[in-house]
Coordinates of C-alpha atoms in Angstrom, one line a residue:
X1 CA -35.2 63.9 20.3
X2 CA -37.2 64.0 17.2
X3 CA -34.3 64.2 14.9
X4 CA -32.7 61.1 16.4
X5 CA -36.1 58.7 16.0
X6 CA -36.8 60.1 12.6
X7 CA -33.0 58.8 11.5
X8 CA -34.2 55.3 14.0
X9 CA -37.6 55.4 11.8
X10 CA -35.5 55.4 8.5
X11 CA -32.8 52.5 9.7
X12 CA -35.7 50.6 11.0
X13 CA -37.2 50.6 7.4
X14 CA -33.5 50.2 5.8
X15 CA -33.5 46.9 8.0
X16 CA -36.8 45.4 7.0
X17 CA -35.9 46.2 3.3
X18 CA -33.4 43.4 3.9
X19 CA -35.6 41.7 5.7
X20 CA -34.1 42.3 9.2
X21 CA -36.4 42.8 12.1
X22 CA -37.1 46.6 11.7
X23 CA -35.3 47.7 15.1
X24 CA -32.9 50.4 15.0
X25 CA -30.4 52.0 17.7
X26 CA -28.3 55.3 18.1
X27 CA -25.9 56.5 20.3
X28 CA -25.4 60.0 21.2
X29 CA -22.9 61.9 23.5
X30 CA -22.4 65.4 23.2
X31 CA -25.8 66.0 21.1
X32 CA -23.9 64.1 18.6
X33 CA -24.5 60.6 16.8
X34 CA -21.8 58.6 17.9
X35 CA -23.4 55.3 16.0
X36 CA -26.0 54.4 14.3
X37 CA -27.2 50.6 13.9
X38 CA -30.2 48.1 13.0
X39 CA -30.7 44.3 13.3
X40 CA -28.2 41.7 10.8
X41 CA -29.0 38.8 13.2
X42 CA -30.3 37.1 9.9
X43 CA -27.6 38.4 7.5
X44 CA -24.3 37.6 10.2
X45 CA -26.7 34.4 11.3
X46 CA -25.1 36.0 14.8
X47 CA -27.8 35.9 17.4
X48 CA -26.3 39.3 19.2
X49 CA -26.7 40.9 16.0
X50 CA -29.6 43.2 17.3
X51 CA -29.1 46.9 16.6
X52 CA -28.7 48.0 20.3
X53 CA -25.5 45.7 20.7
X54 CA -24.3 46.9 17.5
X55 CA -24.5 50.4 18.2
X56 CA -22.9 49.7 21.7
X57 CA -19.9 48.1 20.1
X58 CA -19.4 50.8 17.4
X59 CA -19.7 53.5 20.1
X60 CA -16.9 51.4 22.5
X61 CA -14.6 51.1 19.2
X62 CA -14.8 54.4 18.6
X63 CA -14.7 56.2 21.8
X64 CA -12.0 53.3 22.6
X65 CA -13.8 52.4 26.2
X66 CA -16.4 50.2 27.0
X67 CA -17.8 52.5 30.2
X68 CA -20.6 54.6 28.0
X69 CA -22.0 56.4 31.1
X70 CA -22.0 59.9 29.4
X71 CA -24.1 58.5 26.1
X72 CA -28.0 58.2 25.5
X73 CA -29.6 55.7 23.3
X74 CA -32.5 55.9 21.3
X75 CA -34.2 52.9 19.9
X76 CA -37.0 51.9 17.7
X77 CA -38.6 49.3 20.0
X78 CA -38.2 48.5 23.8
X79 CA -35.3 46.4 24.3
X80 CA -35.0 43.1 24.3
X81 CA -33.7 40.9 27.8
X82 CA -30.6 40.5 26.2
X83 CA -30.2 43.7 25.2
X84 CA -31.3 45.3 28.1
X85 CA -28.5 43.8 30.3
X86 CA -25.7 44.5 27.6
X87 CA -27.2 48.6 27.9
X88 CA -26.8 47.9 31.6
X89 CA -22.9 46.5 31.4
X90 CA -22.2 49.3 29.2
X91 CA -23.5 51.7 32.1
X92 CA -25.6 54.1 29.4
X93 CA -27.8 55.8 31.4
X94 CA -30.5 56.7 29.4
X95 CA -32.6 54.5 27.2
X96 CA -35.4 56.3 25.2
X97 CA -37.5 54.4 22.9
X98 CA -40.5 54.6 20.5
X99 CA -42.5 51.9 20.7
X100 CA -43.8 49.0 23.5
X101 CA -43.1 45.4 23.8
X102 CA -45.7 43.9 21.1
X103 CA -48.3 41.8 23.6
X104 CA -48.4 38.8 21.3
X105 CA -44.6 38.9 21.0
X106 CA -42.6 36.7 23.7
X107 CA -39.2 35.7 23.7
X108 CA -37.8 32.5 24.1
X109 CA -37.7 31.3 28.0
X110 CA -37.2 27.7 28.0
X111 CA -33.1 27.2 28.4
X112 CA -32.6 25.4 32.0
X113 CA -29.4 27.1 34.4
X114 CA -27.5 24.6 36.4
X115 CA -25.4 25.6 39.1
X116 CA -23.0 23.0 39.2
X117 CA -20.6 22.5 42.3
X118 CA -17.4 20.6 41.7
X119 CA -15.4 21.3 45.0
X120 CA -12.0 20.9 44.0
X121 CA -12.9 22.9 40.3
X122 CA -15.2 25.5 41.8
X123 CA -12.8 26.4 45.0
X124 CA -9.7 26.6 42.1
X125 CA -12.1 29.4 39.7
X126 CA -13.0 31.4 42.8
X127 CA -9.5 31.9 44.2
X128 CA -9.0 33.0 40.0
X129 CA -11.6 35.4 40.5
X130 CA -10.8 36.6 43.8
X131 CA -7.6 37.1 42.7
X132 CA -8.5 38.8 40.0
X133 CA -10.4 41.3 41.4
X134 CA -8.5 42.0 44.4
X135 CA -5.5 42.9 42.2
X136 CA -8.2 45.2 40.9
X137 CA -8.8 47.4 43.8

């Protein structure tokens, strides 16, 4: 484990040299690095640019699936709400990571939901989805 959060600990440092928030991410299957990745949300000015969803999409290119189930990821900081459900999606079952939630640090929580019920429009995207899905199974 050490050898993977010594190469986090470097990618985390190569991120704040560029002024990125220094948070790494690497994904291993096999006992070998499949990626490697740190933040470029400012750089790409792409909000999902944190280094855990990077790593996931360089590990789903590569391996040419999106199901990661047999991979572990290491990570420089606890992830993220956003990140944490994209690590869920993925299905990687193992998360390990270096260092806590910072107490002072809390992210943004202010966006409202809405269901919105339009009879006619929601019944016609649920028979698309059932459909969907039922071809499926």
């Amino acid at each position: 484990m050490d050898k993977y959060f010594e190469i986090c600990i470097s990618l985390a440092n190569k991120a704040a040299r560029k002024r990125e928030v220094p948070i790494s991410a690497i994904i291993v299957k096999d006992d070998q690095i499949i990626a490697k990745a740190y933040n470029l949300r400012e750089k790409t000015h792409d909000i999902m640019a944190h280094a855990e969803i990077l790593a996931i999409k360089k590990t789903a290119k590569k391996l040419k699936r999106w199901n990661l189930s047999d991979c572990k990821m290491f990570v420089t900081l606890k992830p993220c709400s956003m990140c944490n459900i994209v690590i869920k999606q993925s299905r990687i079952q193992n998360v390990f990571y270096l260092y806590d939630k910072l107490d002072y640090k809390k992210e943004y929580d202010h966006t409202n939901f809405q269901y919105t019920p339009m009879s006619n429009l929601s019944e016609k995207y649920g028979k698309i989805l059932s459909d969907f899905f039922a071809h499926k199974r």
